[in-house]
Amino acid sequence: MNKYLLIVVVLLAIIVASIDAKKERKQRKSQLNTDEIAVKSATDTAAANEVVKQDQCLKLKCDAGKECVIDTESGKAKCQCISTCADNTDVRRRVCSNHNTTWQSDCHLYKHRCDCIEGQKSSDCDDKHKHMHIDYYGECQELPECRKEVLEDFPRRMREWLDHIISKKVETSGTGDDGSDHSKKWIDAIIWKFCDLDKQPHDRQVSRHELFPLRAPLLSMESCISDFLNGCDPNDDHKITLVEWGECLGATDAEMVDKCNKFHSIKEN
Ligand SMILES: [Ca+2]
């Protein structure tokens, strides 16, 4: 009798253990499902946030050194200082500031300026950093002095360079020969460049700020670019008109016809 009782007890123990193990497996599976749902939900939320961000940020233009983010409280897009700039080891992407300091890239320079303005980085900041901008591309270096004969020849070289660029553009766009006087093609080229620089705002005047895309890439290679551009603003009001631009490149007032609407429409096509 005792022997049968022992067998029954052992069997009962096995059954109870099996039920417990089954329960545990069920609980573990349920927990796993809950975790998976939580992860999926978090992923979906992140993806949805990214879509919202992309959508809202398309409409928001941030200044240099800033990036668009979604404000966690309002849910709206806003500009804030760039959080991180990618490390740059390419010396060609380095920039020299107007304070003669070399920065890893334009991103690093403008991020630092933004951090200083926003007070996010008290160390390494002084007032001049709040107004820092790129003077030219490449590492800072001792720039060669502008020689008189190079400056005198500069307008001719600039005309030829612009003429070459616009000829390439016409070739690429397929607009072909419009029957205009070829000997005066350089006039169209310099008018085109003026319209191209006059962007922010489109007010038929080129400010010092608008000259930046022309000046910065050339400064380390062309010793006379600054003197040349200064000469295009004889009344020193920091704005170059179409006629002033023409005069400094050797065109007469009458030749400087405003064709910006035409050139802008070519660009947009
Ligand atoms: Ca302008």
PDB file of C-alpha atoms and ligand atoms in Angstrom:
ATOM      1  CA  MET A   1       0.000   0.000   0.000  1.00  0.00           C
ATOM      2  CA  ASN A   2       2.820   2.352   0.920  1.00  0.00           C
ATOM      3  CA  LYS A   3       4.465   1.599  -2.402  1.00  0.00           C
ATOM      4  CA  TYR A   4       1.293   2.675  -4.332  1.00  0.00           C
ATOM      5  CA  LEU A   5       0.977   5.784  -2.191  1.00  0.00           C
ATOM      6  CA  LEU A   6       4.558   6.753  -2.997  1.00  0.00           C
ATOM      7  CA  ILE A   7       3.921   6.326  -6.758  1.00  0.00           C
ATOM      8  CA  VAL A   8       0.779   8.512  -6.526  1.00  0.00           C
ATOM      9  CA  VAL A   9       2.708  11.218  -4.619  1.00  0.00           C
ATOM     10  CA  VAL A  10       5.511  11.195  -7.210  1.00  0.00           C
ATOM     11  CA  LEU A  11       3.002  11.371 -10.072  1.00  0.00           C
ATOM     12  CA  LEU A  12       1.191  14.258  -8.402  1.00  0.00           C
ATOM     13  CA  ALA A  13       4.491  16.090  -7.921  1.00  0.00           C
ATOM     14  CA  ILE A  14       5.349  15.619 -11.630  1.00  0.00           C
ATOM     15  CA  ILE A  15       1.919  16.900 -12.698  1.00  0.00           C
ATOM     16  CA  VAL A  16       2.191  20.004 -10.422  1.00  0.00           C
ATOM     17  CA  ALA A  17       5.719  20.746 -11.703  1.00  0.00           C
ATOM     18  CA  SER A  18       4.521  20.417 -15.304  1.00  0.00           C
ATOM     19  CA  ILE A  19       1.623  22.812 -14.693  1.00  0.00           C
ATOM     20  CA  ASP A  20       3.982  25.356 -13.079  1.00  0.00           C
ATOM     21  CA  ALA A  21       6.439  25.122 -15.981  1.00  0.00           C
ATOM     22  CA  LYS A  22       3.592  25.615 -18.465  1.00  0.00           C
ATOM     23  CA  LYS A  23       2.382  28.660 -16.521  1.00  0.00           C
ATOM     24  CA  GLU A  24       5.879  30.124 -16.472  1.00  0.00           C
ATOM     25  CA  ARG A  25       6.300  29.610 -20.229  1.00  0.00           C
ATOM     26  CA  LYS A  26       2.963  31.322 -20.827  1.00  0.00           C
ATOM     27  CA  GLN A  27       3.940  34.271 -18.614  1.00  0.00           C
ATOM     28  CA  ARG A  28       7.317  34.573 -20.325  1.00  0.00           C
ATOM     29  CA  LYS A  29       5.669  34.510 -23.773  1.00  0.00           C
ATOM     30  CA  SER A  30       3.182  37.121 -22.666  1.00  0.00           C
ATOM     31  CA  GLN A  31       6.012  39.335 -21.359  1.00  0.00           C
ATOM     32  CA  LEU A  32       7.904  38.903 -24.609  1.00  0.00           C
ATOM     33  CA  ASN A  33       4.818  39.954 -26.598  1.00  0.00           C
ATOM     34  CA  THR A  34       4.410  43.014 -24.366  1.00  0.00           C
ATOM     35  CA  ASP A  35       8.090  43.943 -24.890  1.00  0.00           C
ATOM     36  CA  GLU A  36       7.779  43.457 -28.653  1.00  0.00           C
ATOM     37  CA  ILE A  37       4.678  45.666 -28.737  1.00  0.00           C
ATOM     38  CA  ALA A  38       6.501  48.325 -26.675  1.00  0.00           C
ATOM     39  CA  VAL A  39       9.529  48.240 -29.009  1.00  0.00           C
ATOM     40  CA  LYS A  40       7.313  48.329 -32.109  1.00  0.00           C
ATOM     41  CA  SER A  41       5.304  51.181 -30.650  1.00  0.00           C
ATOM     42  CA  ALA A  42       8.482  53.150 -29.854  1.00  0.00           C
ATOM     43  CA  THR A  43       9.800  52.476 -33.379  1.00  0.00           C
ATOM     44  CA  ASP A  44       6.491  53.567 -34.916  1.00  0.00           C
ATOM     45  CA  THR A  45       6.506  56.737 -32.795  1.00  0.00           C
ATOM     46  CA  ALA A  46      10.102  57.526 -33.783  1.00  0.00           C
ATOM     47  CA  ALA A  47       9.265  56.923 -37.456  1.00  0.00           C
ATOM     48  CA  ALA A  48       6.125  59.083 -37.169  1.00  0.00           C
ATOM     49  CA  ASN A  49       8.151  61.837 -35.457  1.00  0.00           C
ATOM     50  CA  GLU A  50      10.731  61.665 -38.227  1.00  0.00           C
ATOM     51  CA  VAL A  51       7.987  62.043 -40.855  1.00  0.00           C
ATOM     52  CA  VAL A  52       6.510  65.019 -38.952  1.00  0.00           C
ATOM     53  CA  LYS A  53      10.001  66.497 -38.619  1.00  0.00           C
ATOM     54  CA  GLN A  54      10.775  66.094 -42.309  1.00  0.00           C
ATOM     55  CA  ASP A  55       7.438  67.554 -43.260  1.00  0.00           C
ATOM     56  CA  GLN A  56       7.615  70.569 -40.940  1.00  0.00           C
ATOM     57  CA  CYS A  57      11.318  71.148 -41.516  1.00  0.00           C
ATOM     58  CA  LEU A  58      10.786  71.383 -45.271  1.00  0.00           C
ATOM     59  CA  LYS A  59       9.014  74.669 -44.623  1.00  0.00           C
ATOM     60  CA  LEU A  60      11.569  76.045 -42.179  1.00  0.00           C
ATOM     61  CA  LYS A  61      14.859  77.492 -43.338  1.00  0.00           C
ATOM     62  CA  CYS A  62      17.514  77.667 -40.624  1.00  0.00           C
ATOM     63  CA  ASP A  63      20.490  80.041 -40.640  1.00  0.00           C
ATOM     64  CA  ALA A  64      24.047  78.749 -40.925  1.00  0.00           C
ATOM     65  CA  GLY A  65      25.026  76.803 -37.799  1.00  0.00           C
ATOM     66  CA  LYS A  66      21.437  75.838 -37.019  1.00  0.00           C
ATOM     67  CA  GLU A  67      19.334  72.784 -37.780  1.00  0.00           C
ATOM     68  CA  CYS A  68      15.629  72.104 -37.701  1.00  0.00           C
ATOM     69  CA  VAL A  69      14.243  70.067 -34.793  1.00  0.00           C
ATOM     70  CA  ILE A  70      10.760  69.425 -33.442  1.00  0.00           C
ATOM     71  CA  ASP A  71      10.101  71.120 -30.113  1.00  0.00           C
ATOM     72  CA  THR A  72       9.100  68.393 -27.643  1.00  0.00           C
ATOM     73  CA  GLU A  73       6.591  70.633 -25.837  1.00  0.00           C
ATOM     74  CA  SER A  74       4.855  72.415 -28.694  1.00  0.00           C
ATOM     75  CA  GLY A  75       5.416  69.699 -31.331  1.00  0.00           C
ATOM     76  CA  LYS A  76       6.417  72.435 -33.751  1.00  0.00           C
ATOM     77  CA  ALA A  77       9.552  72.815 -35.859  1.00  0.00           C
ATOM     78  CA  LYS A  78      12.199  75.211 -34.637  1.00  0.00           C
ATOM     79  CA  CYS A  79      15.811  76.051 -35.455  1.00  0.00           C
ATOM     80  CA  GLN A  80      18.508  75.374 -32.907  1.00  0.00           C
ATOM     81  CA  CYS A  81      22.289  75.179 -32.950  1.00  0.00           C
ATOM     82  CA  ILE A  82      23.588  72.100 -34.780  1.00  0.00           C
ATOM     83  CA  SER A  83      24.185  69.363 -32.203  1.00  0.00           C
ATOM     84  CA  THR A  84      27.175  67.684 -33.901  1.00  0.00           C
ATOM     85  CA  CYS A  85      29.336  68.314 -36.937  1.00  0.00           C
ATOM     86  CA  ALA A  86      30.892  65.274 -38.601  1.00  0.00           C
ATOM     87  CA  ASP A  87      34.638  65.053 -38.020  1.00  0.00           C
ATOM     88  CA  ASN A  88      36.462  66.298 -41.072  1.00  0.00           C
ATOM     89  CA  THR A  89      39.968  65.206 -41.993  1.00  0.00           C
ATOM     90  CA  ASP A  90      39.865  66.607 -45.534  1.00  0.00           C
ATOM     91  CA  VAL A  91      42.008  69.759 -45.526  1.00  0.00           C
ATOM     92  CA  ARG A  92      40.136  71.032 -48.586  1.00  0.00           C
ATOM     93  CA  ARG A  93      36.993  71.408 -46.496  1.00  0.00           C
ATOM     94  CA  ARG A  94      38.676  73.515 -43.832  1.00  0.00           C
ATOM     95  CA  VAL A  95      37.766  77.166 -43.624  1.00  0.00           C
ATOM     96  CA  CYS A  96      39.529  80.301 -42.452  1.00  0.00           C
ATOM     97  CA  SER A  97      37.488  82.732 -40.370  1.00  0.00           C
ATOM     98  CA  ASN A  98      37.560  86.509 -40.579  1.00  0.00           C
ATOM     99  CA  HIS A  99      39.637  86.329 -37.362  1.00  0.00           C
ATOM    100  CA  ASN A 100      42.282  84.279 -39.138  1.00  0.00           C
ATOM    101  CA  THR A 101      41.528  81.021 -37.348  1.00  0.00           C
ATOM    102  CA  THR A 102      41.218  77.698 -39.143  1.00  0.00           C
ATOM    103  CA  TRP A 103      38.131  75.533 -38.534  1.00  0.00           C
ATOM    104  CA  GLN A 104      37.610  71.895 -39.487  1.00  0.00           C
ATOM    105  CA  SER A 105      34.679  72.805 -41.743  1.00  0.00           C
ATOM    106  CA  ASP A 106      32.034  75.491 -42.263  1.00  0.00           C
ATOM    107  CA  CYS A 107      29.748  73.418 -40.013  1.00  0.00           C
ATOM    108  CA  HIS A 108      32.229  73.643 -37.112  1.00  0.00           C
ATOM    109  CA  LEU A 109      32.697  77.389 -37.528  1.00  0.00           C
ATOM    110  CA  TYR A 110      28.989  78.213 -37.736  1.00  0.00           C
ATOM    111  CA  LYS A 111      28.038  75.778 -34.964  1.00  0.00           C
ATOM    112  CA  HIS A 112      30.553  77.501 -32.669  1.00  0.00           C
ATOM    113  CA  ARG A 113      29.177  80.913 -33.591  1.00  0.00           C
ATOM    114  CA  CYS A 114      25.640  79.721 -32.869  1.00  0.00           C
ATOM    115  CA  ASP A 115      26.664  78.166 -29.528  1.00  0.00           C
ATOM    116  CA  CYS A 116      28.320  81.442 -28.529  1.00  0.00           C
ATOM    117  CA  ILE A 117      25.306  83.532 -29.517  1.00  0.00           C
ATOM    118  CA  GLU A 118      22.886  81.206 -27.737  1.00  0.00           C
ATOM    119  CA  GLY A 119      25.130  81.057 -24.670  1.00  0.00           C
ATOM    120  CA  GLN A 120      25.325  77.294 -24.833  1.00  0.00           C
ATOM    121  CA  LYS A 121      29.074  77.276 -24.548  1.00  0.00           C
ATOM    122  CA  SER A 122      30.531  79.862 -22.245  1.00  0.00           C
ATOM    123  CA  SER A 123      34.142  78.719 -22.598  1.00  0.00           C
ATOM    124  CA  ASP A 124      36.093  79.518 -25.790  1.00  0.00           C
ATOM    125  CA  CYS A 125      33.585  82.233 -26.635  1.00  0.00           C
ATOM    126  CA  ASP A 126      34.167  85.908 -26.812  1.00  0.00           C
ATOM    127  CA  ASP A 127      32.244  88.688 -28.496  1.00  0.00           C
ATOM    128  CA  LYS A 128      34.104  88.363 -31.788  1.00  0.00           C
ATOM    129  CA  HIS A 129      32.946  84.741 -32.112  1.00  0.00           C
ATOM    130  CA  LYS A 130      29.354  85.946 -32.200  1.00  0.00           C
ATOM    131  CA  HIS A 131      30.067  87.769 -35.471  1.00  0.00           C
ATOM    132  CA  MET A 132      32.437  85.216 -36.965  1.00  0.00           C
ATOM    133  CA  HIS A 133      32.092  84.206 -40.605  1.00  0.00           C
ATOM    134  CA  ILE A 134      34.120  82.439 -43.281  1.00  0.00           C
ATOM    135  CA  ASP A 135      36.723  84.654 -44.885  1.00  0.00           C
ATOM    136  CA  TYR A 136      37.832  82.028 -47.380  1.00  0.00           C
ATOM    137  CA  TYR A 137      37.909  78.292 -47.969  1.00  0.00           C
ATOM    138  CA  GLY A 138      40.970  76.306 -46.968  1.00  0.00           C
ATOM    139  CA  GLU A 139      43.343  76.641 -44.047  1.00  0.00           C
ATOM    140  CA  CYS A 140      44.373  80.123 -42.961  1.00  0.00           C
ATOM    141  CA  GLN A 141      47.528  81.236 -44.675  1.00  0.00           C
ATOM    142  CA  GLU A 142      49.478  84.348 -45.398  1.00  0.00           C
ATOM    143  CA  LEU A 143      47.757  85.721 -48.455  1.00  0.00           C
ATOM    144  CA  PRO A 144      49.975  87.145 -51.188  1.00  0.00           C
ATOM    145  CA  GLU A 145      49.853  90.879 -51.669  1.00  0.00           C
ATOM    146  CA  CYS A 146      47.810  92.178 -54.591  1.00  0.00           C
ATOM    147  CA  ARG A 147      50.206  93.587 -57.171  1.00  0.00           C
ATOM    148  CA  LYS A 148      49.182  96.625 -59.223  1.00  0.00           C
ATOM    149  CA  GLU A 149      49.555  94.912 -62.609  1.00  0.00           C
ATOM    150  CA  VAL A 150      47.506  91.901 -61.462  1.00  0.00           C
ATOM    151  CA  LEU A 151      44.726  94.203 -60.239  1.00  0.00           C
ATOM    152  CA  GLU A 152      44.701  96.120 -63.525  1.00  0.00           C
ATOM    153  CA  ASP A 153      44.360  92.890 -65.490  1.00  0.00           C
ATOM    154  CA  PHE A 154      41.755  91.466 -63.125  1.00  0.00           C
ATOM    155  CA  PRO A 155      38.607  92.746 -64.949  1.00  0.00           C
ATOM    156  CA  ARG A 156      39.738  91.094 -68.200  1.00  0.00           C
ATOM    157  CA  ARG A 157      40.349  87.770 -66.491  1.00  0.00           C
ATOM    158  CA  MET A 158      37.037  87.985 -64.647  1.00  0.00           C
ATOM    159  CA  ARG A 159      35.180  88.727 -67.919  1.00  0.00           C
ATOM    160  CA  GLU A 160      36.797  85.751 -69.630  1.00  0.00           C
ATOM    161  CA  TRP A 161      36.063  83.480 -66.722  1.00  0.00           C
ATOM    162  CA  LEU A 162      32.388  84.506 -66.570  1.00  0.00           C
ATOM    163  CA  ASP A 163      32.080  84.278 -70.352  1.00  0.00           C
ATOM    164  CA  HIS A 164      33.428  80.742 -70.198  1.00  0.00           C
ATOM    165  CA  ILE A 165      30.944  79.786 -67.456  1.00  0.00           C
ATOM    166  CA  ILE A 166      27.902  81.163 -69.276  1.00  0.00           C
ATOM    167  CA  SER A 167      28.965  79.543 -72.564  1.00  0.00           C
ATOM    168  CA  LYS A 168      29.066  76.191 -70.765  1.00  0.00           C
ATOM    169  CA  LYS A 169      25.650  76.852 -69.221  1.00  0.00           C
ATOM    170  CA  VAL A 170      24.094  77.695 -72.591  1.00  0.00           C
ATOM    171  CA  GLU A 171      25.663  74.543 -74.050  1.00  0.00           C
ATOM    172  CA  THR A 172      24.319  72.386 -71.201  1.00  0.00           C
ATOM    173  CA  SER A 173      20.841  73.919 -71.205  1.00  0.00           C
ATOM    174  CA  GLY A 174      20.561  73.409 -74.975  1.00  0.00           C
ATOM    175  CA  THR A 175      19.266  76.966 -75.506  1.00  0.00           C
ATOM    176  CA  GLY A 176      21.800  77.336 -78.299  1.00  0.00           C
ATOM    177  CA  ASP A 177      22.680  80.394 -80.320  1.00  0.00           C
ATOM    178  CA  ASP A 178      20.133  83.183 -79.846  1.00  0.00           C
ATOM    179  CA  GLY A 179      21.600  85.286 -82.642  1.00  0.00           C
ATOM    180  CA  SER A 180      23.141  87.846 -80.294  1.00  0.00           C
ATOM    181  CA  ASP A 181      26.393  89.646 -81.053  1.00  0.00           C
ATOM    182  CA  HIS A 182      29.187  87.263 -80.043  1.00  0.00           C
ATOM    183  CA  SER A 183      31.655  90.063 -79.417  1.00  0.00           C
ATOM    184  CA  LYS A 184      29.289  91.308 -76.679  1.00  0.00           C
ATOM    185  CA  LYS A 185      28.616  87.910 -75.162  1.00  0.00           C
ATOM    186  CA  TRP A 186      30.778  88.770 -72.169  1.00  0.00           C
ATOM    187  CA  ILE A 187      28.320  91.570 -71.322  1.00  0.00           C
ATOM    188  CA  ASP A 188      25.559  89.024 -70.901  1.00  0.00           C
ATOM    189  CA  ALA A 189      27.986  86.948 -68.833  1.00  0.00           C
ATOM    190  CA  ILE A 190      28.679  89.746 -66.358  1.00  0.00           C
ATOM    191  CA  ILE A 191      24.971  90.681 -66.160  1.00  0.00           C
ATOM    192  CA  TRP A 192      24.195  87.010 -65.516  1.00  0.00           C
ATOM    193  CA  LYS A 193      26.750  86.930 -62.674  1.00  0.00           C
ATOM    194  CA  PHE A 194      25.277  90.053 -61.123  1.00  0.00           C
ATOM    195  CA  CYS A 195      21.774  88.507 -61.185  1.00  0.00           C
ATOM    196  CA  ASP A 196      23.196  85.268 -59.808  1.00  0.00           C
ATOM    197  CA  LEU A 197      24.777  87.071 -56.837  1.00  0.00           C
ATOM    198  CA  ASP A 198      21.734  89.264 -56.140  1.00  0.00           C
ATOM    199  CA  LYS A 199      19.798  86.699 -54.154  1.00  0.00           C
ATOM    200  CA  GLN A 200      19.132  87.779 -50.589  1.00  0.00           C
ATOM    201  CA  PRO A 201      17.198  89.881 -51.218  1.00  0.00           C
ATOM    202  CA  HIS A 202      16.507  90.223 -54.964  1.00  0.00           C
ATOM    203  CA  ASP A 203      16.787  93.993 -54.913  1.00  0.00           C
ATOM    204  CA  ARG A 204      19.030  94.645 -57.930  1.00  0.00           C
ATOM    205  CA  GLN A 205      21.925  95.431 -55.611  1.00  0.00           C
ATOM    206  CA  VAL A 206      24.699  93.113 -54.501  1.00  0.00           C
ATOM    207  CA  SER A 207      25.655  93.509 -50.847  1.00  0.00           C
ATOM    208  CA  ARG A 208      28.972  92.500 -49.269  1.00  0.00           C
ATOM    209  CA  HIS A 209      27.148  89.490 -47.876  1.00  0.00           C
ATOM    210  CA  GLU A 210      25.906  88.512 -51.341  1.00  0.00           C
ATOM    211  CA  LEU A 211      29.460  88.719 -52.688  1.00  0.00           C
ATOM    212  CA  PHE A 212      30.513  85.932 -50.338  1.00  0.00           C
ATOM    213  CA  PRO A 213      29.957  83.013 -52.807  1.00  0.00           C
ATOM    214  CA  LEU A 214      32.198  84.774 -55.316  1.00  0.00           C
ATOM    215  CA  ARG A 215      34.861  86.040 -52.934  1.00  0.00           C
ATOM    216  CA  ALA A 216      35.370  83.184 -50.450  1.00  0.00           C
ATOM    217  CA  PRO A 217      36.398  80.415 -52.891  1.00  0.00           C
ATOM    218  CA  LEU A 218      38.784  82.726 -54.771  1.00  0.00           C
ATOM    219  CA  LEU A 219      40.481  84.629 -51.962  1.00  0.00           C
ATOM    220  CA  SER A 220      43.289  82.147 -51.277  1.00  0.00           C
ATOM    221  CA  MET A 221      44.059  81.837 -55.011  1.00  0.00           C
ATOM    222  CA  GLU A 222      43.368  85.321 -56.334  1.00  0.00           C
ATOM    223  CA  SER A 223      45.350  87.912 -54.402  1.00  0.00           C
ATOM    224  CA  CYS A 224      43.398  90.802 -55.951  1.00  0.00           C
ATOM    225  CA  ILE A 225      39.800  89.620 -55.579  1.00  0.00           C
ATOM    226  CA  SER A 226      39.166  91.772 -52.473  1.00  0.00           C
ATOM    227  CA  ASP A 227      40.712  94.915 -53.961  1.00  0.00           C
ATOM    228  CA  PHE A 228      38.852  94.301 -57.205  1.00  0.00           C
ATOM    229  CA  LEU A 229      35.477  93.913 -55.463  1.00  0.00           C
ATOM    230  CA  ASN A 230      36.126  96.953 -53.272  1.00  0.00           C
ATOM    231  CA  GLY A 231      36.720  98.892 -56.469  1.00  0.00           C
ATOM    232  CA  CYS A 232      33.249  97.878 -57.688  1.00  0.00           C
ATOM    233  CA  ASP A 233      31.722  99.880 -54.848  1.00  0.00           C
ATOM    234  CA  PRO A 234      33.240 103.345 -55.430  1.00  0.00           C
ATOM    235  CA  ASN A 235      30.774 105.202 -53.189  1.00  0.00           C
ATOM    236  CA  ASP A 236      31.468 102.665 -50.426  1.00  0.00           C
ATOM    237  CA  ASP A 237      27.827 102.102 -49.488  1.00  0.00           C
ATOM    238  CA  HIS A 238      28.488  98.338 -49.305  1.00  0.00           C
ATOM    239  CA  LYS A 239      26.112  97.737 -52.194  1.00  0.00           C
ATOM    240  CA  ILE A 240      27.008  97.237 -55.842  1.00  0.00           C
ATOM    241  CA  THR A 241      24.466  98.255 -58.448  1.00  0.00           C
ATOM    242  CA  LEU A 242      24.247  96.756 -61.926  1.00  0.00           C
ATOM    243  CA  VAL A 243      25.847  99.893 -63.402  1.00  0.00           C
ATOM    244  CA  GLU A 244      28.679  99.853 -60.825  1.00  0.00           C
ATOM    245  CA  TRP A 245      29.257  96.166 -61.588  1.00  0.00           C
ATOM    246  CA  GLY A 246      29.464  96.955 -65.288  1.00  0.00           C
ATOM    247  CA  GLU A 247      31.838  99.860 -64.763  1.00  0.00           C
ATOM    248  CA  CYS A 248      34.312  97.837 -62.754  1.00  0.00           C
ATOM    249  CA  LEU A 249      34.303  95.127 -65.422  1.00  0.00           C
ATOM    250  CA  GLY A 250      34.670  97.529 -68.333  1.00  0.00           C
ATOM    251  CA  ALA A 251      31.091  97.862 -69.668  1.00  0.00           C
ATOM    252  CA  THR A 252      29.272 101.134 -70.318  1.00  0.00           C
ATOM    253  CA  ASP A 253      26.120 102.151 -68.433  1.00  0.00           C
ATOM    254  CA  ALA A 254      24.030 101.656 -71.579  1.00  0.00           C
ATOM    255  CA  GLU A 255      25.275  98.095 -71.966  1.00  0.00           C
ATOM    256  CA  MET A 256      24.187  97.082 -68.481  1.00  0.00           C
ATOM    257  CA  VAL A 257      20.586  96.180 -69.254  1.00  0.00           C
ATOM    258  CA  ASP A 258      18.695  94.454 -66.464  1.00  0.00           C
ATOM    259  CA  LYS A 259      18.070  90.903 -67.689  1.00  0.00           C
ATOM    260  CA  CYS A 260      17.673  89.236 -64.318  1.00  0.00           C
ATOM    261  CA  ASN A 261      14.108  88.054 -64.972  1.00  0.00           C
ATOM    262  CA  LYS A 262      15.290  86.318 -68.144  1.00  0.00           C
ATOM    263  CA  PHE A 263      18.282  84.704 -66.430  1.00  0.00           C
ATOM    264  CA  HIS A 264      16.255  83.560 -63.433  1.00  0.00           C
ATOM    265  CA  SER A 265      13.710  81.912 -65.721  1.00  0.00           C
ATOM    266  CA  ILE A 266      16.516  80.017 -67.524  1.00  0.00           C
ATOM    267  CA  LYS A 267      17.796  78.766 -64.192  1.00  0.00           C
ATOM    268  CA  GLU A 268      14.365  77.621 -63.016  1.00  0.00           C
ATOM    269  CA  ASN A 269      13.601  75.697 -66.234  1.00  0.00           C
TER     270      ASN A 269
HETATM  271 CA    CA B   1      20.660  92.092 -53.272  1.00  0.00          CA
END
